[in-house]
């Protein structure tokens, strides 16, 4: 595959990935409503940093260890439990600025990413093979591929969060803001269920 096509693929993967609904995008949206767009940028940057760690780890270490996929699907079970915990705490929120800031910590954002088994499998099965193809054509091409994916993801997520943050100006009522927080609580439940579903579906087939 030509280098130019691989470069375009990396950019497209990042741009599309940034607007696909997931725990990090939901966290950025929620933070933009609760604390404003500037605060949500911290979550997006932190998310990009953690995803970059996952990407580099997959590229450098997992290629050598050749770990089975089942390990990452087991990780997703832990991620699902964490998502359920965040959902319950969001549902119980009474005072937005004070309570939600203690729920959406950067540490929990890290846990969400590192325990997302689907993310690990996606990087291993989709992104890394393409990155290695670019490495054959360009010295350091694999890291260039990862860089382009992450930068594109960051830009896409940033724009989506900025546009979403504009809805805050339409919502002055604190009660309405609390309802939105509860909507995100349900969103986290949905992602938790998806984490569990993909994990147990894979494990069921794996052990049969």
Tab-separated table of N, CA and C in Angstrom, residues 9-80:
chain	number	residue	atom	x	y	z
A	9	UNK	N	-5.244	7.200	5.595
A	9	UNK	CA	-5.951	6.240	6.456
A	9	UNK	C	-5.793	6.596	7.928
A	10	UNK	N	-4.569	6.964	8.316
A	10	UNK	CA	-4.299	7.325	9.710
A	10	UNK	C	-5.130	8.531	10.124
A	11	UNK	N	-5.191	9.538	9.253
A	11	UNK	CA	-5.948	10.754	9.553
A	11	UNK	C	-7.441	10.448	9.654
A	12	UNK	N	-7.930	9.645	8.715
A	12	UNK	CA	-9.364	9.299	8.716
A	12	UNK	C	-9.733	8.491	9.954
A	13	UNK	N	-8.878	7.521	10.316
A	13	UNK	CA	-9.126	6.709	11.514
A	13	UNK	C	-9.232	7.604	12.745
A	14	UNK	N	-8.326	8.588	12.856
A	14	UNK	CA	-8.350	9.498	13.998
A	14	UNK	C	-9.569	10.397	14.004
A	15	UNK	N	-9.905	10.969	12.856
A	15	UNK	CA	-11.048	11.884	12.766
A	15	UNK	C	-12.361	11.176	13.084
A	16	UNK	N	-12.521	9.988	12.530
A	16	UNK	CA	-13.742	9.225	12.788
A	16	UNK	C	-13.788	8.755	14.241
A	17	UNK	N	-12.634	8.291	14.740
A	17	UNK	CA	-12.566	7.818	16.121
A	17	UNK	C	-12.929	8.891	17.132
A	18	UNK	N	-12.609	10.143	16.803
A	18	UNK	CA	-12.881	11.244	17.732
A	18	UNK	C	-14.345	11.551	17.926
A	19	UNK	N	-15.175	11.182	16.948
A	19	UNK	CA	-16.605	11.501	17.065
A	19	UNK	C	-17.462	10.260	17.288
A	20	UNK	N	-16.821	9.091	17.387
A	20	UNK	CA	-17.571	7.888	17.734
A	20	UNK	C	-17.898	7.939	19.227
A	21	UNK	N	-19.175	7.783	19.595
A	21	UNK	CA	-19.551	7.839	21.015
A	21	UNK	C	-18.780	6.819	21.840
A	22	UNK	N	-18.257	7.276	22.950
A	22	UNK	CA	-17.505	6.413	23.850
A	22	UNK	C	-17.356	7.103	25.193
A	23	UNK	N	-16.803	6.416	26.192
A	23	UNK	CA	-16.674	6.992	27.538
A	23	UNK	C	-15.900	8.305	27.587
A	24	UNK	N	-14.840	8.446	26.777
A	24	UNK	CA	-14.027	9.662	26.831
A	24	UNK	C	-14.785	10.838	26.216
A	25	UNK	N	-15.420	10.612	25.082
A	25	UNK	CA	-16.214	11.686	24.459
A	25	UNK	C	-17.352	12.096	25.375
A	26	UNK	N	-18.000	11.121	25.999
A	26	UNK	CA	-19.087	11.426	26.931
A	26	UNK	C	-18.574	12.232	28.123
A	27	UNK	N	-17.388	11.873	28.616
A	27	UNK	CA	-16.790	12.598	29.749
A	27	UNK	C	-16.457	14.037	29.359
A	28	UNK	N	-15.932	14.217	28.150
A	28	UNK	CA	-15.596	15.564	27.668
A	28	UNK	C	-16.859	16.405	27.510
A	29	UNK	N	-17.918	15.810	26.956
A	29	UNK	CA	-19.199	16.512	26.802
A	29	UNK	C	-19.757	16.928	28.163
A	30	UNK	N	-19.735	15.992	29.100
A	30	UNK	CA	-20.269	16.270	30.431
A	30	UNK	C	-19.484	17.383	31.115
A	31	UNK	N	-18.167	17.315	31.020
A	31	UNK	CA	-17.317	18.335	31.642
A	31	UNK	C	-17.563	19.708	31.015
A	32	UNK	N	-17.843	19.738	29.720
A	32	UNK	CA	-18.104	21.017	29.042
A	32	UNK	C	-19.402	21.657	29.533
A	33	UNK	N	-20.374	20.816	29.890
A	33	UNK	CA	-21.641	21.331	30.427
A	33	UNK	C	-21.474	21.786	31.865
A	34	UNK	N	-20.730	20.999	32.632
A	34	UNK	CA	-20.579	21.270	34.070
A	34	UNK	C	-19.613	22.423	34.336
A	35	UNK	N	-18.428	22.378	33.707
A	35	UNK	CA	-17.372	23.333	34.044
A	35	UNK	C	-16.929	24.222	32.894
A	36	UNK	N	-17.470	24.007	31.708
A	36	UNK	CA	-17.089	24.823	30.566
A	36	UNK	C	-16.114	24.112	29.640
A	37	UNK	N	-16.006	24.634	28.445
A	37	UNK	CA	-15.191	23.999	27.408
A	37	UNK	C	-13.716	23.906	27.796
A	38	UNK	N	-13.173	24.958	28.414
A	38	UNK	CA	-11.742	24.961	28.755
A	38	UNK	C	-11.375	23.797	29.665
A	39	UNK	N	-12.252	23.490	30.612
A	39	UNK	CA	-11.995	22.367	31.521
A	39	UNK	C	-12.049	21.032	30.787
A	40	UNK	N	-12.947	20.938	29.807
A	40	UNK	CA	-13.077	19.682	29.073
A	40	UNK	C	-11.841	19.380	28.231
A	41	UNK	N	-11.100	20.423	27.874
A	41	UNK	CA	-9.868	20.224	27.090
A	41	UNK	C	-8.878	19.371	27.879
A	42	UNK	N	-8.858	19.545	29.212
A	42	UNK	CA	-7.962	18.739	30.053
A	42	UNK	C	-8.264	17.253	29.911
A	43	UNK	N	-9.553	16.922	29.874
A	43	UNK	CA	-9.951	15.524	29.733
A	43	UNK	C	-9.532	14.987	28.368
A	44	UNK	N	-9.727	15.801	27.324
A	44	UNK	CA	-9.373	15.367	25.973
A	44	UNK	C	-7.864	15.153	25.857
A	45	UNK	N	-7.088	16.095	26.392
A	45	UNK	CA	-5.627	15.959	26.356
A	45	UNK	C	-5.169	14.733	27.134
A	46	UNK	N	-5.772	14.539	28.299
A	46	UNK	CA	-5.416	13.391	29.133
A	46	UNK	C	-5.796	12.091	28.441
A	47	UNK	N	-6.964	12.117	27.773
A	47	UNK	CA	-7.393	10.945	27.017
A	47	UNK	C	-6.433	10.627	25.895
A	48	UNK	N	-5.979	11.660	25.189
A	48	UNK	CA	-5.029	11.454	24.099
A	48	UNK	C	-3.708	10.896	24.618
A	49	UNK	N	-3.246	11.410	25.754
A	49	UNK	CA	-1.999	10.931	26.342
A	49	UNK	C	-2.100	9.449	26.683
A	50	UNK	N	-3.214	9.061	27.301
A	50	UNK	CA	-3.387	7.663	27.702
A	50	UNK	C	-3.556	6.744	26.494
A	51	UNK	N	-4.292	7.222	25.483
A	51	UNK	CA	-4.448	6.411	24.271
A	51	UNK	C	-3.106	6.253	23.544
A	52	UNK	N	-2.280	7.291	23.608
A	52	UNK	CA	-0.954	7.213	22.993
A	52	UNK	C	-0.103	6.168	23.695
A	53	UNK	N	-0.228	6.106	25.013
A	53	UNK	CA	0.495	5.085	25.785
A	53	UNK	C	0.057	3.692	25.348
A	54	UNK	N	-1.269	3.519	25.195
A	54	UNK	CA	-1.806	2.233	24.733
A	54	UNK	C	-1.247	1.896	23.347
A	55	UNK	N	-1.249	2.894	22.462
A	55	UNK	CA	-0.795	2.683	21.084
A	55	UNK	C	0.678	2.278	21.038
A	56	UNK	N	1.513	3.016	21.769
A	56	UNK	CA	2.958	2.720	21.767
A	56	UNK	C	3.228	1.366	22.410
A	57	UNK	N	2.487	1.075	23.483
A	57	UNK	CA	2.646	-0.214	24.158
A	57	UNK	C	2.292	-1.351	23.204
A	58	UNK	N	1.199	-1.168	22.457
A	58	UNK	CA	0.788	-2.184	21.480
A	58	UNK	C	1.847	-2.361	20.400
A	59	UNK	N	2.411	-1.254	19.959
A	59	UNK	CA	3.387	-1.283	18.871
A	59	UNK	C	4.704	-1.916	19.303
A	60	UNK	N	5.189	-1.503	20.454
A	60	UNK	CA	6.529	-1.910	20.882
A	60	UNK	C	6.533	-3.229	21.663
A	61	UNK	N	5.617	-3.350	22.626
A	61	UNK	CA	5.670	-4.491	23.547
A	61	UNK	C	4.835	-5.674	23.079
A	62	UNK	N	3.567	-5.399	22.740
A	62	UNK	CA	2.663	-6.510	22.438
A	62	UNK	C	3.076	-7.286	21.199
A	63	UNK	N	3.753	-6.619	20.255
A	63	UNK	CA	4.258	-7.313	19.077
A	63	UNK	C	5.261	-8.392	19.481
A	64	UNK	N	6.017	-8.115	20.532
A	64	UNK	CA	7.032	-9.062	20.983
A	64	UNK	C	6.429	-10.169	21.848
A	65	UNK	N	5.463	-9.792	22.709
A	65	UNK	CA	4.876	-10.759	23.637
A	65	UNK	C	3.827	-11.639	22.972
A	66	UNK	N	3.137	-11.069	21.962
A	66	UNK	CA	2.075	-11.801	21.258
A	66	UNK	C	1.021	-12.335	22.227
A	67	UNK	N	0.503	-11.441	23.096
A	67	UNK	CA	-0.493	-11.835	24.088
A	67	UNK	C	-1.827	-12.150	23.424
A	68	UNK	N	-2.573	-13.118	23.968
A	68	UNK	CA	-3.875	-13.478	23.396
A	68	UNK	C	-4.921	-12.384	23.658
A	69	UNK	N	-5.919	-12.271	22.756
A	69	UNK	CA	-6.957	-11.256	22.872
A	69	UNK	C	-7.777	-11.404	24.146
A	70	UNK	N	-7.893	-12.618	24.654
A	70	UNK	CA	-8.747	-12.873	25.810
A	70	UNK	C	-8.355	-11.996	27.006
A	71	UNK	N	-7.076	-11.680	27.121
A	71	UNK	CA	-6.604	-10.839	28.233
A	71	UNK	C	-7.265	-9.468	28.185
A	72	UNK	N	-7.399	-8.911	26.983
A	72	UNK	CA	-7.938	-7.563	26.854
A	72	UNK	C	-9.452	-7.542	27.032
A	73	UNK	N	-10.102	-8.638	26.686
A	73	UNK	CA	-11.540	-8.706	26.929
A	73	UNK	C	-11.833	-8.866	28.415
A	74	UNK	N	-10.926	-9.505	29.137
A	74	UNK	CA	-11.055	-9.571	30.599
A	74	UNK	C	-10.874	-8.178	31.205
A	75	UNK	N	-9.984	-7.378	30.613
A	75	UNK	CA	-9.788	-6.002	31.065
A	75	UNK	C	-11.084	-5.200	30.953
A	76	UNK	N	-11.849	-5.471	29.901
A	76	UNK	CA	-13.086	-4.732	29.665
A	76	UNK	C	-14.108	-4.948	30.768
A	77	UNK	N	-14.060	-6.110	31.424
A	77	UNK	CA	-14.971	-6.366	32.542
A	77	UNK	C	-14.690	-5.386	33.671
A	78	UNK	N	-13.406	-5.153	33.929
A	78	UNK	CA	-13.014	-4.173	34.955
A	78	UNK	C	-13.489	-2.783	34.545
A	79	UNK	N	-13.317	-2.454	33.254
A	79	UNK	CA	-13.780	-1.164	32.752
A	79	UNK	C	-15.276	-0.995	32.910
A	80	UNK	N	-16.035	-2.056	32.677
A	80	UNK	CA	-17.484	-2.005	32.832
A	80	UNK	C	-17.888	-1.714	34.270
